Amino acid sequence: DRWVIPKVDPIKLHVNTHSDRNRNNTPYEVKKGHYLVGNCGIYKVLQFLGEGTYGKVAKCIKFGTQEMYAIKIMKNNKAGQKEVESMKLIEHLDPEENHLVQMYECFSFQNMTCIVYELLGNSLFQVMCDQPDPVHLHGIRAFARDGLKALKALKRIGLAHCDIKIDNIMVANTSYINLKLIDFGMATKTKDLSVGTEIQVTPFKSPEVILGLPLDEGVDMWAFGMVLASLYFGEYPFPSETEYETIRARFKKDKNHVTNLDEMIGIHQRLFVEHDEDDHKVFIDLLKCMLEINPKNRITPRQALAHDFITMKHLSGESKANAVALMGKPQHSNPSPSSCGSLSPKKTVSVSYGLPVPCFFVFLVSDSVSLEVEQKGHIS
């Protein structure tokens, strides 16, 4: 059972664990080259991908295979256990169809919790850092669709992510635009969200969280709306240093919607002249529905997926063809997340993680449906 956390003999790790701890019993530190023994295999640490207050994320290779994974290594405390419990709640959801990070197993060693996840590409934060200009509207549409599918799945099981931000949305290593929602360390059952709960970071914090009002899964819709606004604008659209600055900027003109979204159209259109004005207006309309101040009136994931910006009812001709090509994805079968058997490595085409930027052209190639990306000055 991948949920059974075994007690592992340090000798099996094939590393000198005692050299990494002194007599004061300081916490064991996982280093590059160390081995982690799980329920479904042994993993060698190749490099560290990130570090935070929770612990570290390591890129690992499964011993005896060429399979790569991202292993989140956390102190064996409440935070680690909370993420494990959250992953149990979503394990029955198809990770590909619902754009949720896939978990393969969890285990414990040296008083640390280790969760084995699929290895993904860059976060949207890194995409924005690598490409300082706003993201192309066709790319935003593909991102929006994937994220809304994730929110729809979470709403269906009564779970709120509570920490949606550009750092926690990853681009999967596939030959088509494919987002995955990660980091469920703050995820909470909607019925357990109480007034005053400390969730979300300031740039993506919903008004009801800031004002101490009743909460539901609508906090995720607000946060994802701010993600899309940031991609469209090229940076956070509102001050984010303090909650006061943020809430003041949001309320100072229009009590119902975040302000100045319409003004963002002009900024975006100057960079992407090939887009017709209707497409921009339809996107801004969706954004306003997602960033509705009153959570009771905020659009739901199901409603958002039926919005014209996602369905592209307002598009026609070459513009629609390009958008459809970008949003298309091949049929696939993925290994069962409950299986501890050997997992076949995914076949992928090397695509720049800066793909969703002002200049890209999409081709559908052969039966396997892959994407070839060319630098262009416009969408052909």
XYZ file of C-alpha atoms in Angstrom:
380
model
C 0.000 0.000 0.000
C 1.496 3.292 -1.066
C -0.114 5.012 1.919
C 1.672 2.790 4.421
C 4.612 4.704 5.874
C 7.273 2.082 6.662
C 10.058 2.265 9.182
C 13.246 2.146 7.142
C 16.574 0.857 8.385
C 19.119 3.640 7.664
C 21.621 0.980 6.585
C 19.451 0.305 3.529
C 20.051 3.853 2.329
C 23.646 3.012 1.389
C 24.773 6.361 2.826
C 26.494 7.217 6.065
C 23.558 8.840 7.826
C 25.522 9.301 11.050
C 27.993 11.632 9.354
C 25.127 13.993 8.596
C 23.971 14.229 12.197
C 25.915 15.309 15.184
C 25.535 14.199 18.759
C 23.008 16.955 19.443
C 20.521 15.067 17.276
C 20.198 17.822 14.672
C 17.745 16.938 11.887
C 18.993 14.633 9.165
C 19.782 16.548 5.974
C 19.152 14.938 2.606
C 21.924 15.763 0.160
C 22.663 15.240 -3.514
C 23.591 11.607 -4.125
C 21.635 10.242 -1.165
C 19.138 7.415 -1.603
C 15.549 7.487 -0.357
C 13.837 4.138 0.227
C 10.126 4.136 -0.566
C 7.383 1.535 -0.744
C 7.622 1.257 -4.525
C 11.349 1.659 -5.075
C 14.586 3.391 -4.150
C 15.187 6.933 -5.365
C 18.525 8.663 -5.852
C 18.643 12.432 -5.308
C 20.078 14.082 -8.442
C 19.493 17.740 -7.630
C 17.249 20.056 -5.643
C 14.573 21.947 -7.546
C 13.356 24.227 -4.789
C 13.343 24.917 -1.093
C 10.960 26.634 1.293
C 9.683 26.628 4.830
C 8.061 23.248 4.173
C 11.337 21.560 3.199
C 12.814 20.724 -0.202
C 11.818 19.343 -3.583
C 14.362 17.009 -5.167
C 14.654 15.654 -8.682
C 15.228 11.923 -8.269
C 15.757 8.870 -10.437
C 14.208 5.545 -9.507
C 16.904 2.946 -8.926
C 17.197 0.435 -11.778
C 15.142 2.550 -14.193
C 15.338 5.808 -16.128
C 12.177 7.138 -14.470
C 12.426 10.647 -13.039
C 10.318 12.012 -10.211
C 9.995 15.092 -8.040
C 10.067 14.157 -4.364
C 8.847 16.646 -1.794
C 10.808 16.149 1.417
C 9.196 17.665 4.501
C 9.631 17.513 8.222
C 7.329 14.892 9.676
C 4.981 17.477 11.153
C 1.406 18.628 10.719
C 2.150 20.396 7.423
C 3.531 17.238 5.860
C 0.670 15.108 7.131
C -1.880 17.664 5.903
C -0.548 17.463 2.354
C -0.626 13.664 2.497
C -4.252 13.771 3.659
C -5.148 16.210 0.866
C -3.555 13.970 -1.753
C -5.636 11.066 -0.449
C -8.753 13.099 -1.216
C -7.820 13.678 -4.859
C -6.134 10.348 -5.640
C -9.257 8.979 -7.346
C -9.394 11.941 -9.757
C -7.752 11.458 -13.152
C -4.637 13.671 -12.914
C -4.454 14.245 -16.676
C -8.101 14.963 -17.327
C -8.359 17.207 -14.268
C -4.910 18.842 -14.519
C -3.798 17.898 -11.026
C -0.283 16.821 -10.128
C 0.024 13.043 -9.986
C 1.219 11.460 -6.765
C 2.792 7.993 -6.906
C 3.541 7.197 -3.274
C 4.526 8.617 0.092
C 6.863 7.277 2.739
C 8.760 8.342 5.814
C 12.406 8.143 6.782
C 14.629 9.917 9.292
C 11.560 11.678 10.723
C 10.696 13.233 7.362
C 7.695 12.807 5.095
C 8.485 12.179 1.427
C 5.843 12.455 -1.301
C 6.731 11.191 -4.772
C 5.201 13.287 -7.549
C 5.468 13.297 -11.317
C 8.300 15.490 -12.580
C 6.919 18.593 -14.277
C 8.439 21.515 -16.150
C 8.540 25.188 -15.206
C 6.025 27.060 -13.097
C 4.081 29.965 -14.555
C 6.240 32.162 -12.348
C 9.322 30.984 -14.237
C 7.518 31.417 -17.563
C 6.830 35.045 -16.645
C 10.426 35.558 -15.515
C 11.827 34.076 -18.724
C 9.429 36.047 -20.920
C 8.818 39.530 -19.484
C 6.108 40.422 -21.997
C 2.465 39.474 -21.379
C 1.364 36.020 -22.513
C -0.360 35.673 -25.884
C -4.145 35.499 -25.604
C -4.282 32.049 -27.249
C -1.866 30.787 -24.609
C -3.955 32.343 -21.848
C -7.026 30.567 -23.227
C -5.288 27.185 -23.023
C -4.061 27.958 -19.508
C -7.528 29.104 -18.434
C -9.194 25.947 -19.715
C -6.774 23.655 -17.871
C -6.965 25.587 -14.617
C -10.754 25.752 -14.696
C -10.930 21.991 -15.196
C -8.817 21.571 -12.074
C -11.097 23.895 -10.091
C -14.170 22.060 -11.358
C -12.761 18.739 -10.154
C -11.869 20.141 -6.725
C -15.303 21.737 -6.331
C -16.925 18.407 -7.205
C -15.233 16.714 -4.228
C -15.707 19.689 -1.903
C -12.040 20.674 -1.661
C -10.509 24.151 -1.836
C -6.835 24.456 -2.817
C -6.405 27.713 -0.834
C -2.967 28.567 -2.249
C -3.375 29.101 -5.990
C -0.637 31.368 -7.344
C 1.675 31.425 -10.353
C 4.293 29.441 -8.400
C 1.856 26.554 -7.858
C 0.802 26.080 -11.477
C 3.252 24.068 -13.544
C 3.702 23.419 -17.248
C 3.812 19.661 -17.789
C 6.568 18.017 -19.854
C 4.335 17.263 -22.826
C 4.210 18.221 -26.472
C 1.163 20.439 -25.977
C 0.228 23.174 -23.511
C -0.807 21.331 -20.371
C -0.988 22.878 -16.922
C -0.924 21.026 -13.620
C -2.005 22.387 -10.250
C 0.492 21.488 -7.506
C 1.152 21.992 -3.770
C -1.893 20.882 -1.801
C -0.294 21.661 1.540
C -2.995 24.204 2.395
C -5.927 22.402 0.754
C -8.998 22.256 2.979
C -12.437 20.715 2.737
C -14.821 23.504 1.837
C -17.083 22.723 4.785
C -14.116 23.200 7.127
C -13.197 26.684 5.876
C -13.918 29.050 8.731
C -13.916 32.833 9.041
C -10.439 34.139 9.742
C -8.611 31.175 8.208
C -5.129 32.282 7.122
C -4.861 31.214 3.490
C -3.505 32.593 0.196
C -0.651 35.032 -0.439
C -1.369 38.742 -0.812
C -1.328 39.214 -4.631
C -3.855 36.375 -5.012
C -5.805 36.829 -1.778
C -9.555 37.144 -2.230
C -11.529 40.037 -0.694
C -13.425 37.716 1.654
C -10.165 36.398 3.092
C -8.780 39.915 3.614
C -12.030 41.163 5.181
C -12.604 38.114 7.388
C -15.870 37.053 5.737
C -17.328 33.544 5.249
C -15.276 31.407 2.848
C -15.918 28.747 0.230
C -14.194 27.372 -2.877
C -14.736 30.758 -4.537
C -11.401 31.840 -3.040
C -9.731 29.615 -5.640
C -11.661 31.176 -8.518
C -10.555 34.635 -7.392
C -6.924 33.540 -7.094
C -6.968 31.894 -10.528
C -8.517 35.029 -11.994
C -5.584 36.995 -10.592
C -3.207 34.461 -12.174
C -4.781 35.011 -15.603
C -4.782 38.786 -15.110
C -1.070 38.641 -14.268
C -0.320 36.629 -17.417
C -2.334 39.062 -19.539
C -0.814 42.175 -17.975
C 2.726 40.804 -17.684
C 2.959 41.510 -13.945
C 0.734 41.693 -10.878
C -2.029 44.128 -11.895
C -2.412 45.617 -8.410
C -0.112 46.600 -5.531
C 0.816 43.524 -3.515
C 3.155 44.674 -0.760
C 0.421 44.851 1.874
C -3.200 43.768 2.161
C -4.216 47.412 2.664
C -2.656 48.506 -0.631
C -4.191 45.555 -2.422
C -7.729 45.999 -1.155
C -7.598 49.796 -1.647
C -6.583 49.376 -5.292
C -9.366 46.865 -5.889
C -12.193 48.907 -4.397
C -11.355 52.527 -5.167
C -13.490 52.910 -8.341
C -15.906 50.040 -8.821
C -17.506 48.276 -5.893
C -18.508 45.252 -7.992
C -15.398 44.476 -10.024
C -11.668 44.907 -9.853
C -10.749 48.191 -11.526
C -8.846 49.010 -14.693
C -9.258 45.638 -16.416
C -10.627 47.372 -19.502
C -7.532 49.567 -19.629
C -5.388 46.422 -19.791
C -6.808 45.663 -23.246
C -4.972 48.581 -24.822
C -1.655 47.521 -23.302
C -2.054 43.946 -24.527
C -3.294 44.892 -28.006
C -0.272 47.083 -28.660
C 1.892 43.955 -28.376
C -0.442 41.573 -30.212
C -1.968 43.507 -33.075
C -3.212 40.381 -34.865
C -5.924 39.764 -32.260
C -9.348 41.224 -32.919
C -10.856 43.433 -30.263
C -13.744 41.048 -29.608
C -11.392 38.356 -28.316
C -9.883 40.779 -25.809
C -13.302 41.988 -24.686
C -14.563 38.440 -24.202
C -11.503 37.568 -22.110
C -11.942 40.667 -19.944
C -15.600 39.726 -19.468
C -14.539 36.313 -18.139
C -11.940 37.968 -15.927
C -14.570 40.289 -14.437
C -16.775 37.294 -13.671
C -13.876 35.543 -11.935
C -12.903 38.686 -10.014
C -16.403 39.510 -8.821
C -16.023 41.107 -5.378
C -19.105 39.358 -3.975
C -18.241 35.628 -3.825
C -21.940 34.735 -4.103
C -21.992 36.302 -7.574
C -18.602 34.966 -8.669
C -18.597 32.610 -11.645
C -18.269 28.867 -10.949
C -15.776 26.593 -12.745
C -18.557 24.920 -14.729
C -19.956 28.271 -15.834
C -16.490 29.563 -16.705
C -15.770 26.540 -18.907
C -18.948 27.375 -20.847
C -17.906 31.026 -21.285
C -17.377 32.235 -24.850
C -13.678 32.878 -24.232
C -13.161 29.147 -23.601
C -15.636 27.799 -26.172
C -14.407 30.335 -28.786
C -17.899 30.874 -30.166
C -16.963 34.444 -31.044
C -13.961 33.396 -33.162
C -13.910 32.320 -36.783
C -11.540 31.627 -39.637
C -7.792 31.534 -39.157
C -7.877 33.007 -35.667
C -10.130 30.206 -34.436
C -8.073 27.560 -36.244
C -4.902 28.704 -34.484
C -6.645 28.761 -31.111
C -8.158 25.298 -31.617
C -4.787 23.871 -32.681
C -3.119 25.221 -29.564
C -5.805 23.900 -27.234
C -5.926 20.449 -28.823
C -4.286 17.527 -27.067
C -3.805 13.859 -27.971
C -5.612 10.987 -26.350
C -3.404 9.166 -23.926
C -3.379 6.570 -21.186
C -1.468 7.144 -18.000
C -0.284 4.631 -15.398
C -2.635 4.009 -12.514
C -1.624 6.132 -9.536
C -2.424 3.221 -7.257
C 0.089 0.948 -8.942
C 3.547 0.363 -7.499
C 4.676 -1.381 -10.656
C 7.253 -0.093 -13.121
C 6.077 3.129 -14.697
C 6.924 3.642 -18.330
C 8.600 6.995 -18.946
C 6.456 9.435 -20.895
C 7.438 10.123 -24.485
C 7.647 13.862 -24.907
C 8.791 16.344 -27.479
C 11.225 18.976 -26.326
C 9.336 22.253 -26.170
C 10.554 25.518 -24.723
C 8.756 26.330 -21.499
C 8.577 29.850 -22.857
C 6.041 28.473 -25.361
C 3.069 30.633 -24.343
C 4.696 33.926 -25.322
C 3.948 36.576 -27.954
C 5.650 34.698 -30.764
C 4.743 31.089 -31.432
C 3.256 29.076 -34.257
C 1.590 25.729 -33.747
C 1.571 22.742 -36.067
C -0.112 19.407 -35.524
C 2.319 16.796 -36.753
C 1.757 13.087 -37.544
C -0.460 10.586 -35.751
C 1.203 11.204 -32.402
C 0.113 14.852 -32.497
C 3.113 16.881 -31.477
C 3.807 20.578 -31.497
C 6.521 22.314 -33.427
C 7.277 25.769 -32.171
C 8.736 28.449 -34.389
C 9.626 31.976 -33.429
C 7.368 34.296 -35.427
C 6.537 37.937 -35.239
C 2.846 37.111 -35.399
C 0.394 34.227 -35.570
C 0.347 33.037 -39.156
